[in-house]
mmCIF file of C-alpha atoms and ligand atoms in Angstrom:
data_model
loop_
_atom_site.group_PDB
_atom_site.id
_atom_site.type_symbol
_atom_site.label_atom_id
_atom_site.label_comp_id
_atom_site.label_asym_id
_atom_site.label_seq_id
_atom_site.Cartn_x
_atom_site.Cartn_y
_atom_site.Cartn_z
ATOM 1 C CA UNK A 265 -0.952 50.156 -2.827
ATOM 2 C CA UNK A 266 0.749 47.155 -1.288
ATOM 3 C CA UNK A 267 4.046 48.934 -1.022
ATOM 4 C CA UNK A 268 2.419 51.877 0.738
ATOM 5 C CA UNK A 269 0.688 49.640 3.252
ATOM 6 C CA UNK A 270 3.795 47.687 4.158
ATOM 7 C CA UNK A 271 5.689 50.965 4.584
ATOM 8 C CA UNK A 272 3.090 52.236 7.018
ATOM 9 C CA UNK A 273 3.158 49.013 8.988
ATOM 10 C CA UNK A 274 6.919 48.982 9.150
ATOM 11 C CA UNK A 275 7.187 52.439 10.614
ATOM 12 C CA UNK A 276 4.429 52.653 13.231
ATOM 13 C CA UNK A 277 3.363 49.170 14.064
ATOM 14 C CA UNK A 278 3.184 47.468 17.436
ATOM 15 C CA UNK A 279 3.802 43.755 17.879
ATOM 16 C CA UNK A 280 0.049 43.123 18.292
ATOM 17 C CA UNK A 281 -0.756 44.992 15.125
ATOM 18 C CA UNK A 282 1.918 43.117 13.246
ATOM 19 C CA UNK A 283 0.522 39.791 14.501
ATOM 20 C CA UNK A 284 -2.967 40.871 13.489
ATOM 21 C CA UNK A 285 -1.867 42.029 10.048
ATOM 22 C CA UNK A 286 0.199 38.944 9.259
ATOM 23 C CA UNK A 287 -1.491 36.078 11.065
ATOM 24 C CA UNK A 288 -5.075 37.061 11.696
ATOM 25 C CA UNK A 289 -5.806 38.956 8.515
ATOM 26 C CA UNK A 290 -3.049 38.382 6.007
ATOM 27 C CA UNK A 291 -2.147 34.675 6.260
ATOM 28 C CA UNK A 292 -3.813 32.923 3.334
ATOM 29 C CA UNK A 293 -4.119 29.570 5.155
ATOM 30 C CA UNK A 294 -6.339 28.698 8.116
ATOM 31 C CA UNK A 295 -4.779 28.981 11.557
ATOM 32 C CA UNK A 296 -5.988 28.651 15.082
ATOM 33 C CA UNK A 297 -4.206 28.503 18.392
ATOM 34 C CA UNK A 298 -5.489 26.770 21.529
ATOM 35 C CA UNK A 299 -4.430 27.104 25.145
ATOM 36 C CA UNK A 300 -3.474 24.134 27.351
ATOM 37 C CA UNK A 301 -7.180 23.331 27.915
ATOM 38 C CA UNK A 302 -7.845 23.171 24.138
ATOM 39 C CA UNK A 303 -9.815 26.434 24.159
ATOM 40 C CA UNK A 304 -9.387 28.520 21.029
ATOM 41 C CA UNK A 305 -7.389 31.700 21.677
ATOM 42 C CA UNK A 306 -6.650 32.713 18.089
ATOM 43 C CA UNK A 307 -8.675 32.129 14.928
ATOM 44 C CA UNK A 308 -7.677 33.832 11.705
ATOM 45 C CA UNK A 309 -9.652 35.083 8.741
ATOM 46 C CA UNK A 310 -8.791 32.152 6.453
ATOM 47 C CA UNK A 311 -10.045 29.792 9.195
ATOM 48 C CA UNK A 312 -13.278 31.778 9.289
ATOM 49 C CA UNK A 313 -13.701 31.418 5.537
ATOM 50 C CA UNK A 314 -13.007 27.701 5.568
ATOM 51 C CA UNK A 315 -15.064 26.686 8.598
ATOM 52 C CA UNK A 316 -17.917 29.227 8.455
ATOM 53 C CA UNK A 317 -17.286 30.218 12.112
ATOM 54 C CA UNK A 318 -16.686 33.887 12.920
ATOM 55 C CA UNK A 319 -13.606 34.697 14.972
ATOM 56 C CA UNK A 320 -15.716 36.144 17.815
ATOM 57 C CA UNK A 321 -17.861 32.977 17.936
ATOM 58 C CA UNK A 322 -14.876 30.638 17.845
ATOM 59 C CA UNK A 323 -12.705 32.326 20.492
ATOM 60 C CA UNK A 324 -13.076 30.669 23.895
ATOM 61 C CA UNK A 325 -14.764 27.528 22.565
ATOM 62 C CA UNK A 326 -13.290 24.039 22.765
ATOM 63 C CA UNK A 327 -11.460 23.351 19.528
ATOM 64 C CA UNK A 328 -13.385 20.112 18.885
ATOM 65 C CA UNK A 329 -16.640 22.089 19.043
ATOM 66 C CA UNK A 330 -15.575 24.327 16.177
ATOM 67 C CA UNK A 331 -13.224 22.081 14.292
ATOM 68 C CA UNK A 332 -15.369 18.972 14.054
ATOM 69 C CA UNK A 333 -13.045 16.588 12.258
ATOM 70 C CA UNK A 334 -12.383 12.872 11.967
ATOM 71 C CA UNK A 335 -9.149 13.639 13.802
ATOM 72 C CA UNK A 336 -10.885 15.013 16.922
ATOM 73 C CA UNK A 337 -11.276 13.007 20.146
ATOM 74 C CA UNK A 338 -9.071 9.939 20.431
ATOM 75 C CA UNK A 339 -7.288 10.804 17.171
ATOM 76 C CA UNK A 340 -6.539 14.429 18.115
ATOM 77 C CA UNK A 341 -3.304 15.400 16.390
ATOM 78 C CA UNK A 342 -2.420 18.007 19.020
ATOM 79 C CA UNK A 343 -2.593 15.388 21.768
ATOM 80 C CA UNK A 344 -0.524 13.033 19.615
ATOM 81 C CA UNK A 345 1.923 15.836 18.940
ATOM 82 C CA UNK A 346 2.258 16.484 22.691
ATOM 83 C CA UNK A 347 2.669 12.795 23.426
ATOM 84 C CA UNK A 348 5.182 12.113 20.666
ATOM 85 C CA UNK A 349 6.888 15.499 20.984
ATOM 86 C CA UNK A 350 6.796 16.118 17.269
ATOM 87 C CA UNK A 351 4.691 18.100 14.816
ATOM 88 C CA UNK A 352 2.361 16.416 12.334
ATOM 89 C CA UNK A 353 2.594 17.986 8.935
ATOM 90 C CA UNK A 354 0.068 17.925 6.089
ATOM 91 C CA UNK A 355 -2.230 15.199 7.483
ATOM 92 C CA UNK A 356 -5.403 14.692 5.502
ATOM 93 C CA UNK A 357 -8.583 15.235 7.519
ATOM 94 C CA UNK A 358 -12.263 15.881 6.977
ATOM 95 C CA UNK A 359 -13.965 18.634 8.979
ATOM 96 C CA UNK A 360 -17.581 19.677 9.237
ATOM 97 C CA UNK A 361 -18.161 23.339 8.527
ATOM 98 C CA UNK A 362 -20.519 25.329 10.722
ATOM 99 C CA UNK A 363 -23.244 24.495 8.166
ATOM 100 C CA UNK A 364 -22.535 20.757 8.315
ATOM 101 C CA UNK A 365 -20.682 20.591 5.009
ATOM 102 C CA UNK A 366 -17.803 18.086 4.825
ATOM 103 C CA UNK A 367 -14.532 19.714 3.813
ATOM 104 C CA UNK A 368 -11.275 17.900 3.101
ATOM 105 C CA UNK A 369 -8.295 19.718 4.573
ATOM 106 C CA UNK A 370 -4.566 19.216 5.004
ATOM 107 C CA UNK A 371 -3.669 19.883 8.589
ATOM 108 C CA UNK A 372 -0.431 20.658 10.402
ATOM 109 C CA UNK A 373 -0.488 20.410 14.202
ATOM 110 C CA UNK A 374 2.112 21.219 16.755
ATOM 111 C CA UNK A 375 1.812 21.225 20.541
ATOM 112 C CA UNK A 376 3.911 23.680 22.565
ATOM 113 C CA UNK A 377 5.121 22.154 25.830
ATOM 114 C CA UNK A 378 6.564 23.707 28.976
ATOM 115 C CA UNK A 379 9.710 22.427 30.649
ATOM 116 C CA UNK A 380 7.731 19.740 32.484
ATOM 117 C CA UNK A 381 6.196 18.460 29.261
ATOM 118 C CA UNK A 382 2.759 19.986 29.898
ATOM 119 C CA UNK A 383 0.844 21.421 26.942
ATOM 120 C CA UNK A 384 0.711 25.201 27.173
ATOM 121 C CA UNK A 385 -0.573 25.821 23.667
ATOM 122 C CA UNK A 386 -1.237 24.180 20.334
ATOM 123 C CA UNK A 387 -1.075 25.533 16.814
ATOM 124 C CA UNK A 388 -3.081 24.126 13.931
ATOM 125 C CA UNK A 389 -2.725 25.371 10.391
ATOM 126 C CA UNK A 390 -4.771 23.991 7.542
ATOM 127 C CA UNK A 391 -5.649 24.481 3.923
ATOM 128 C CA UNK A 392 -8.556 23.458 1.765
ATOM 129 C CA UNK A 393 -7.882 20.057 0.171
ATOM 130 C CA UNK A 394 -11.197 19.608 -1.647
ATOM 131 C CA UNK A 395 -9.756 20.176 -5.108
ATOM 132 C CA UNK A 396 -6.720 17.958 -4.633
ATOM 133 C CA UNK A 397 -8.875 15.211 -3.041
ATOM 134 C CA UNK A 398 -11.156 15.328 -6.089
ATOM 135 C CA UNK A 399 -8.173 15.172 -8.440
ATOM 136 C CA UNK A 400 -6.659 12.306 -6.447
ATOM 137 C CA UNK A 401 -9.953 10.341 -6.670
ATOM 138 C CA UNK A 402 -10.132 10.999 -10.435
ATOM 139 C CA UNK A 403 -6.519 9.929 -10.864
ATOM 140 C CA UNK A 404 -7.070 6.697 -8.937
ATOM 141 C CA UNK A 405 -10.210 5.958 -10.907
ATOM 142 C CA UNK A 406 -8.453 6.611 -14.194
ATOM 143 C CA UNK A 407 -5.525 4.350 -13.294
ATOM 144 C CA UNK A 408 -7.863 1.631 -12.112
ATOM 145 C CA UNK A 409 -9.991 1.712 -15.298
ATOM 146 C CA UNK A 410 -6.889 1.877 -17.472
ATOM 147 C CA UNK A 411 -5.264 -1.058 -15.678
ATOM 148 C CA UNK A 412 -8.479 -3.090 -15.899
ATOM 149 C CA UNK A 413 -8.528 -2.471 -19.637
ATOM 150 C CA UNK A 414 -4.965 -3.762 -19.908
ATOM 151 C CA UNK A 415 -5.716 -6.902 -17.902
ATOM 152 C CA UNK A 416 -7.805 -8.746 -20.484
ATOM 153 C CA UNK A 417 -5.636 -8.330 -23.596
ATOM 154 C CA UNK A 418 -2.563 -9.303 -21.581
ATOM 155 C CA UNK A 419 -4.323 -12.458 -20.316
ATOM 156 C CA UNK A 420 -5.379 -13.378 -23.864
ATOM 157 C CA UNK A 421 -1.860 -12.831 -25.197
ATOM 158 C CA UNK A 422 -0.480 -15.043 -22.372
ATOM 159 C CA UNK A 423 -2.994 -17.806 -23.116
ATOM 160 C CA UNK A 424 -2.259 -17.850 -26.830
ATOM 161 C CA UNK A 425 1.493 -17.749 -26.304
ATOM 162 C CA UNK A 426 1.221 -20.711 -23.929
ATOM 163 C CA UNK A 427 -0.673 -22.644 -26.613
ATOM 164 C CA UNK A 428 1.945 -21.802 -29.216
ATOM 165 C CA UNK A 429 4.723 -22.913 -26.875
ATOM 166 C CA UNK A 430 2.918 -26.204 -26.237
ATOM 167 C CA UNK A 431 3.015 -26.827 -29.988
ATOM 168 C CA UNK A 432 -0.775 -26.544 -30.394
ATOM 169 C CA UNK A 433 -0.304 -24.622 -33.647
ATOM 170 C CA UNK A 434 2.461 -26.793 -35.024
ATOM 171 C CA UNK A 435 6.087 -27.559 -34.268
ATOM 172 C CA UNK A 436 8.419 -24.687 -33.434
ATOM 173 C CA UNK A 437 11.952 -24.171 -34.622
ATOM 174 C CA UNK A 438 14.616 -23.350 -32.016
ATOM 175 C CA UNK A 439 14.709 -19.668 -32.850
ATOM 176 C CA UNK A 440 10.900 -19.429 -32.881
ATOM 177 C CA UNK A 441 10.747 -21.087 -29.471
ATOM 178 C CA UNK A 442 13.430 -18.807 -28.097
ATOM 179 C CA UNK A 443 11.657 -15.647 -29.279
ATOM 180 C CA UNK A 444 8.262 -16.847 -28.126
ATOM 181 C CA UNK A 445 9.611 -17.738 -24.702
ATOM 182 C CA UNK A 446 11.010 -14.231 -24.351
ATOM 183 C CA UNK A 447 7.683 -12.677 -25.336
ATOM 184 C CA UNK A 448 5.885 -15.040 -22.970
ATOM 185 C CA UNK A 449 8.206 -14.121 -20.105
ATOM 186 C CA UNK A 450 7.818 -10.383 -20.651
ATOM 187 C CA UNK A 451 4.056 -10.765 -20.900
ATOM 188 C CA UNK A 452 4.064 -12.684 -17.622
ATOM 189 C CA UNK A 453 5.902 -9.796 -15.945
ATOM 190 C CA UNK A 454 3.365 -7.327 -17.304
ATOM 191 C CA UNK A 455 0.516 -9.537 -16.172
ATOM 192 C CA UNK A 456 1.964 -9.789 -12.649
ATOM 193 C CA UNK A 457 2.556 -6.061 -12.398
ATOM 194 C CA UNK A 458 -1.028 -5.310 -13.466
ATOM 195 C CA UNK A 459 -2.534 -7.782 -11.010
ATOM 196 C CA UNK A 460 -0.357 -6.672 -8.103
ATOM 197 C CA UNK A 461 -1.269 -3.098 -8.803
ATOM 198 C CA UNK A 462 -5.009 -3.814 -8.943
ATOM 199 C CA UNK A 463 -4.841 -5.975 -5.818
ATOM 200 C CA UNK A 464 -2.948 -3.233 -4.001
ATOM 201 C CA UNK A 465 -5.588 -0.661 -4.891
ATOM 202 C CA UNK A 466 -8.356 -2.998 -3.713
ATOM 203 C CA UNK A 467 -6.534 -4.058 -0.546
ATOM 204 C CA UNK A 468 -5.731 -0.484 0.425
ATOM 205 C CA UNK A 469 -9.351 0.506 -0.114
ATOM 206 C CA UNK A 470 -10.453 -2.578 1.908
ATOM 207 C CA UNK A 471 -12.311 -3.816 -1.168
ATOM 208 C CA UNK A 472 -10.632 -7.084 -2.096
ATOM 209 C CA UNK A 473 -13.485 -9.464 -2.865
ATOM 210 C CA UNK A 474 -12.842 -13.194 -2.923
ATOM 211 C CA UNK A 475 -14.658 -15.445 -5.300
ATOM 212 C CA UNK A 476 -14.123 -18.799 -3.613
ATOM 213 C CA UNK A 477 -14.696 -22.117 -5.334
ATOM 214 C CA UNK A 478 -13.491 -25.650 -4.502
ATOM 215 C CA UNK A 479 -9.928 -25.839 -5.840
ATOM 216 C CA UNK A 480 -7.165 -28.366 -6.171
ATOM 217 C CA UNK A 481 -4.028 -26.740 -4.773
ATOM 218 C CA UNK A 482 -2.056 -29.564 -6.385
ATOM 219 C CA UNK A 483 -3.320 -28.570 -9.817
ATOM 220 C CA UNK A 484 -2.712 -24.866 -9.204
ATOM 221 C CA UNK A 485 0.871 -25.506 -8.123
ATOM 222 C CA UNK A 486 1.530 -27.949 -10.925
ATOM 223 C CA UNK A 487 0.372 -25.459 -13.580
ATOM 224 C CA UNK A 488 2.192 -22.511 -12.020
ATOM 225 C CA UNK A 489 5.469 -24.376 -11.662
ATOM 226 C CA UNK A 490 5.240 -25.490 -15.279
ATOM 227 C CA UNK A 491 4.691 -21.873 -16.322
ATOM 228 C CA UNK A 492 7.568 -20.516 -14.226
ATOM 229 C CA UNK A 493 9.958 -23.188 -15.462
ATOM 230 C CA UNK A 494 10.333 -21.101 -18.601
ATOM 231 C CA UNK A 495 11.640 -18.155 -16.561
ATOM 232 C CA UNK A 496 13.798 -20.405 -14.405
ATOM 233 C CA UNK A 497 15.345 -22.254 -17.344
ATOM 234 C CA UNK A 498 16.307 -18.996 -18.977
ATOM 235 C CA UNK A 499 18.291 -17.998 -15.871
ATOM 236 C CA UNK A 500 19.837 -21.447 -15.469
ATOM 237 C CA UNK A 501 17.852 -22.126 -12.290
ATOM 238 C CA UNK A 502 16.127 -25.418 -11.564
ATOM 239 C CA UNK A 503 12.557 -25.268 -10.313
ATOM 240 C CA UNK A 504 10.938 -28.343 -8.766
ATOM 241 C CA UNK A 505 7.700 -29.208 -7.082
ATOM 242 C CA UNK A 506 7.417 -31.685 -4.223
ATOM 243 C CA UNK A 507 3.852 -32.687 -3.452
ATOM 244 C CA UNK A 508 2.548 -35.037 -0.728
ATOM 245 C CA UNK A 509 0.436 -38.083 -1.660
ATOM 246 C CA UNK A 510 -2.726 -36.035 -1.495
ATOM 247 C CA UNK A 511 -3.980 -32.634 -0.481
ATOM 248 C CA UNK A 512 -7.504 -31.662 0.552
ATOM 249 C CA UNK A 513 -9.698 -29.610 -1.737
ATOM 250 C CA UNK A 514 -9.602 -25.997 -0.567
ATOM 251 C CA UNK A 515 -12.119 -23.202 -1.004
ATOM 252 C CA UNK A 516 -10.035 -20.530 -2.668
ATOM 253 C CA UNK A 517 -10.239 -17.617 -4.975
ATOM 254 C CA UNK A 518 -8.138 -19.476 -7.501
ATOM 255 C CA UNK A 519 -7.145 -16.452 -9.479
ATOM 256 C CA UNK A 520 -6.061 -14.478 -6.405
ATOM 257 C CA UNK A 521 -4.191 -17.396 -4.910
ATOM 258 C CA UNK A 522 -2.351 -17.964 -8.184
ATOM 259 C CA UNK A 523 -1.332 -14.324 -8.053
ATOM 260 C CA UNK A 524 -0.090 -14.684 -4.463
ATOM 261 C CA UNK A 525 1.934 -17.786 -5.344
ATOM 262 C CA UNK A 526 3.238 -16.227 -8.559
ATOM 263 C CA UNK A 527 4.775 -13.429 -6.507
ATOM 264 C CA UNK A 528 6.698 -15.955 -4.388
ATOM 265 C CA UNK A 529 7.838 -17.911 -7.447
ATOM 266 C CA UNK A 530 8.731 -14.833 -9.424
ATOM 267 C CA UNK A 531 10.845 -13.481 -6.550
ATOM 268 C CA UNK A 532 12.538 -16.825 -5.908
ATOM 269 C CA UNK A 533 13.715 -16.854 -9.521
ATOM 270 C CA UNK A 534 14.441 -13.124 -9.659
ATOM 271 C CA UNK A 535 16.656 -13.168 -6.570
ATOM 272 C CA UNK A 536 18.487 -16.435 -7.385
ATOM 273 C CA UNK A 537 21.690 -16.892 -9.332
ATOM 274 C CA UNK A 538 22.570 -19.223 -12.136
ATOM 275 C CA UNK A 539 22.872 -22.793 -10.895
ATOM 276 C CA UNK A 540 20.612 -22.216 -7.842
ATOM 277 C CA UNK A 541 17.631 -24.409 -7.085
ATOM 278 C CA UNK A 542 14.100 -23.353 -6.229
ATOM 279 C CA UNK A 543 11.849 -25.867 -4.480
ATOM 280 C CA UNK A 544 8.111 -25.667 -3.970
ATOM 281 C CA UNK A 545 6.721 -27.888 -1.226
ATOM 282 C CA UNK A 546 3.453 -28.321 0.601
ATOM 283 C CA UNK A 547 2.394 -30.120 3.722
ATOM 284 C CA UNK A 548 -0.628 -30.302 6.015
ATOM 285 C CA UNK A 549 -0.370 -28.815 9.496
ATOM 286 C CA UNK A 550 -3.453 -29.316 11.705
ATOM 287 C CA UNK A 551 -6.241 -27.282 10.094
ATOM 288 C CA UNK A 552 -3.982 -25.712 7.501
ATOM 289 C CA UNK A 553 -2.109 -26.455 4.328
ATOM 290 C CA UNK A 554 1.323 -24.831 4.178
ATOM 291 C CA UNK A 555 3.084 -23.929 0.927
ATOM 292 C CA UNK A 556 6.789 -23.185 0.978
ATOM 293 C CA UNK A 557 8.823 -21.632 -1.827
ATOM 294 C CA UNK A 558 12.486 -22.105 -1.004
ATOM 295 C CA UNK A 559 15.412 -20.595 -2.855
ATOM 296 C CA UNK A 560 19.188 -20.508 -2.503
ATOM 297 C CA UNK A 561 19.437 -16.882 -3.592
ATOM 298 C CA UNK A 562 20.862 -13.717 -2.112
ATOM 299 C CA UNK A 563 18.832 -13.931 1.102
ATOM 300 C CA UNK A 564 17.439 -10.992 3.049
ATOM 301 C CA UNK A 565 19.242 -9.079 5.763
ATOM 302 C CA UNK A 566 17.924 -9.098 9.316
ATOM 303 C CA UNK A 567 16.995 -5.385 9.118
ATOM 304 C CA UNK A 568 14.999 -5.886 5.941
ATOM 305 C CA UNK A 569 13.299 -9.099 6.972
ATOM 306 C CA UNK A 570 10.511 -7.529 9.024
ATOM 307 C CA UNK A 571 9.709 -5.017 6.264
ATOM 308 C CA UNK A 572 9.635 -6.984 3.030
ATOM 309 C CA UNK A 573 5.848 -7.548 3.213
ATOM 310 C CA UNK A 574 5.200 -3.802 3.418
ATOM 311 C CA UNK A 575 3.886 -1.861 0.434
ATOM 312 C CA UNK A 576 6.614 -0.407 -1.784
ATOM 313 C CA UNK A 577 9.401 -1.820 0.388
ATOM 314 C CA UNK A 578 12.424 -2.954 -1.574
ATOM 315 C CA UNK A 579 15.219 -4.460 0.462
ATOM 316 C CA UNK A 580 18.529 -2.651 0.058
ATOM 317 C CA UNK A 581 21.155 -5.073 -1.058
ATOM 318 C CA UNK A 582 21.196 -6.892 -4.375
ATOM 319 C CA UNK A 583 18.313 -4.857 -5.745
ATOM 320 C CA UNK A 584 20.303 -2.605 -8.045
ATOM 321 C CA UNK A 585 20.221 -5.116 -10.848
ATOM 322 C CA UNK A 586 16.725 -6.461 -10.196
ATOM 323 C CA UNK A 587 13.712 -4.398 -11.162
ATOM 324 C CA UNK A 588 10.540 -4.440 -9.118
ATOM 325 C CA UNK A 589 7.766 -2.360 -7.629
ATOM 326 C CA UNK A 590 7.802 -3.499 -4.010
ATOM 327 C CA UNK A 591 4.124 -4.481 -4.313
ATOM 328 C CA UNK A 592 4.386 -8.249 -4.778
ATOM 329 C CA UNK A 593 4.823 -9.461 -1.212
ATOM 330 C CA UNK A 594 2.378 -6.931 0.242
ATOM 331 C CA UNK A 595 -0.204 -8.083 -2.235
ATOM 332 C CA UNK A 596 0.529 -11.756 -1.462
ATOM 333 C CA UNK A 597 0.118 -11.184 2.260
ATOM 334 C CA UNK A 598 -3.147 -9.295 1.676
ATOM 335 C CA UNK A 599 -4.558 -12.118 -0.446
ATOM 336 C CA UNK A 600 -3.466 -14.859 1.955
ATOM 337 C CA UNK A 601 -4.883 -13.006 4.963
ATOM 338 C CA UNK A 602 -8.147 -12.420 3.099
ATOM 339 C CA UNK A 603 -8.318 -16.233 2.867
ATOM 340 C CA UNK A 604 -7.896 -16.419 6.663
ATOM 341 C CA UNK A 605 -4.258 -17.503 6.340
ATOM 342 C CA UNK A 606 -0.797 -16.189 7.104
ATOM 343 C CA UNK A 607 2.250 -15.313 4.998
ATOM 344 C CA UNK A 608 5.785 -15.127 6.367
ATOM 345 C CA UNK A 609 9.450 -15.577 5.499
ATOM 346 C CA UNK A 610 12.623 -17.106 6.891
ATOM 347 C CA UNK A 611 15.837 -15.993 5.304
ATOM 348 C CA UNK A 612 19.577 -15.847 5.744
ATOM 349 C CA UNK A 613 22.186 -14.046 3.741
ATOM 350 C CA UNK A 614 25.452 -15.562 2.585
ATOM 351 C CA UNK A 615 24.185 -18.131 0.108
ATOM 352 C CA UNK A 616 21.666 -19.838 2.400
ATOM 353 C CA UNK A 617 18.643 -18.246 0.745
ATOM 354 C CA UNK A 618 15.020 -17.674 1.682
ATOM 355 C CA UNK A 619 11.898 -19.686 2.362
ATOM 356 C CA UNK A 620 8.604 -17.925 1.829
ATOM 357 C CA UNK A 621 5.585 -19.583 3.395
ATOM 358 C CA UNK A 622 1.839 -19.283 3.201
ATOM 359 C CA UNK A 623 -0.589 -21.105 5.447
ATOM 360 C CA UNK A 624 -4.115 -21.551 4.182
ATOM 361 C CA UNK A 625 -6.990 -22.863 6.295
ATOM 362 C CA UNK A 626 -8.643 -26.071 5.115
ATOM 363 C CA UNK A 627 -12.051 -24.810 6.183
ATOM 364 C CA UNK A 628 -13.444 -21.389 5.432
ATOM 365 C CA UNK A 629 -13.501 -19.246 8.554
ATOM 366 C CA UNK A 630 -16.818 -17.466 9.129
ATOM 367 C CA UNK A 631 -15.522 -13.929 9.253
ATOM 368 C CA UNK A 632 -13.628 -13.388 6.009
ATOM 369 C CA UNK A 633 -16.535 -14.914 4.133
ATOM 370 C CA UNK A 634 -19.086 -12.571 5.683
ATOM 371 C CA UNK A 635 -16.989 -9.496 5.006
ATOM 372 C CA UNK A 636 -16.191 -10.740 1.541
ATOM 373 C CA UNK A 637 -12.562 -10.026 2.126
HETATM 374 P P1 LIG B 768 9.820 -6.438 -5.713
HETATM 375 O O1 LIG B 768 8.969 -6.002 -6.835
HETATM 376 O O2 LIG B 768 10.846 -5.435 -5.314
HETATM 377 O O3 LIG B 768 10.395 -7.791 -5.924
HETATM 378 P P2 LIG B 768 8.323 -7.604 -3.519
HETATM 379 O O4 LIG B 768 7.252 -7.011 -2.686
HETATM 380 O O5 LIG B 768 7.990 -8.824 -4.289
HETATM 381 O O6 LIG B 768 8.826 -6.448 -4.461
HETATM 382 O O7 LIG B 768 9.563 -7.904 -2.588
HETATM 383 C C1 LIG B 768 10.000 -6.909 -1.677
HETATM 384 C C2 LIG B 768 11.507 -7.033 -1.472
HETATM 385 O O8 LIG B 768 11.788 -8.241 -0.761
HETATM 386 C C3 LIG B 768 12.294 -7.141 -2.756
HETATM 387 O O9 LIG B 768 12.636 -5.860 -3.241
HETATM 388 C C4 LIG B 768 13.514 -7.942 -2.338
HETATM 389 O O10 LIG B 768 14.498 -7.090 -1.829
HETATM 390 C C5 LIG B 768 13.015 -8.799 -1.199
HETATM 391 N N1 LIG B 768 12.757 -10.200 -1.643
HETATM 392 C C6 LIG B 768 11.566 -10.736 -1.976
HETATM 393 N N2 LIG B 768 11.692 -12.044 -2.284
HETATM 394 C C7 LIG B 768 13.004 -12.340 -2.139
HETATM 395 C C8 LIG B 768 13.774 -13.529 -2.299
HETATM 396 N N3 LIG B 768 13.219 -14.693 -2.662
HETATM 397 N N4 LIG B 768 15.109 -13.457 -2.045
HETATM 398 C C9 LIG B 768 15.679 -12.291 -1.664
HETATM 399 N N5 LIG B 768 15.004 -11.130 -1.491
HETATM 400 C C10 LIG B 768 13.693 -11.153 -1.722
#
């Protein structure tokens, strides 16, 4: 059947008929074309099926009238495409069908410009994304539940290992200490990875909730530095804490802030070499307390410096030997900003090293509290 039909088309067909057979009727993904005024001039069968609009109804209407999507108006991809002179491919969008049903689609938009840069036409092709959006939501939910389930046993293991290492269950021989320290260190890595991952999911969904209580930053830093000394010692790196006479009590989500600081400390040790020194300092600056984690490690190149706080960014050089996810700094910045603070870095290559800073307000600002993030 198919072979016969294509033979007939091949022999007698006009350009219009070919267009109709391939684009309007045959193309299995939605397509419409607009003129320079955004009026629909072509609307294929798959677009009819997806949107509920008939071709005859759609032709001549403004595209935003038919294709009611979250990307219409100021976010119109065709306008962006014309402005940026590039096509947008596979963007996720939600449209309203003619019957008011929300449909997730993946949309590709390209504006066609004349020699003077004016839009003469626009092409939009799209496919139903409902199934993949559902699968994506299920996948995220599964990962989140799974990671939550890992969090508690890992925390318990860490707590018990710390007690063993402190000698709470009796004296340890050298070998026992060595093995336990290795287990403790690996567990710490796992713990960090889990927390960074969960924080990332919450931050990206705009759902990071802070549970603020009055906290002693001194105490938090003291405990963290003690914990990280195990990692540092193993790499032959010294880790020291320099505290001022006193620091004010801050209203923090202690657990989140510990995570944010752990990422700085973990990196400082990870990216330092044997014999290097890592210093943790704090000072007050007007209405803020500033924490600095300074290392003498590999440093960060100028090109990488403005990107290291981005999700999944791993700076090029020196990373081949060091494992990581590229989530730590992004998660730290998210947590610090949720506290109304700021996170930044100064760094130089060539043995100078890096200083990572976070500035935390002494008083709770109104806004983050209200929004809970
Ligand atoms: P990762 O898991 O890769 O360490 P991060 O988000 O913690 O992810 O850091 C992002 C990148 O920033 C790292 O891959 C590394 O290249 C760079 N970086 C972070 N901290 C330091 C540091 N103290 N010294 C040198 N480079 C660093």
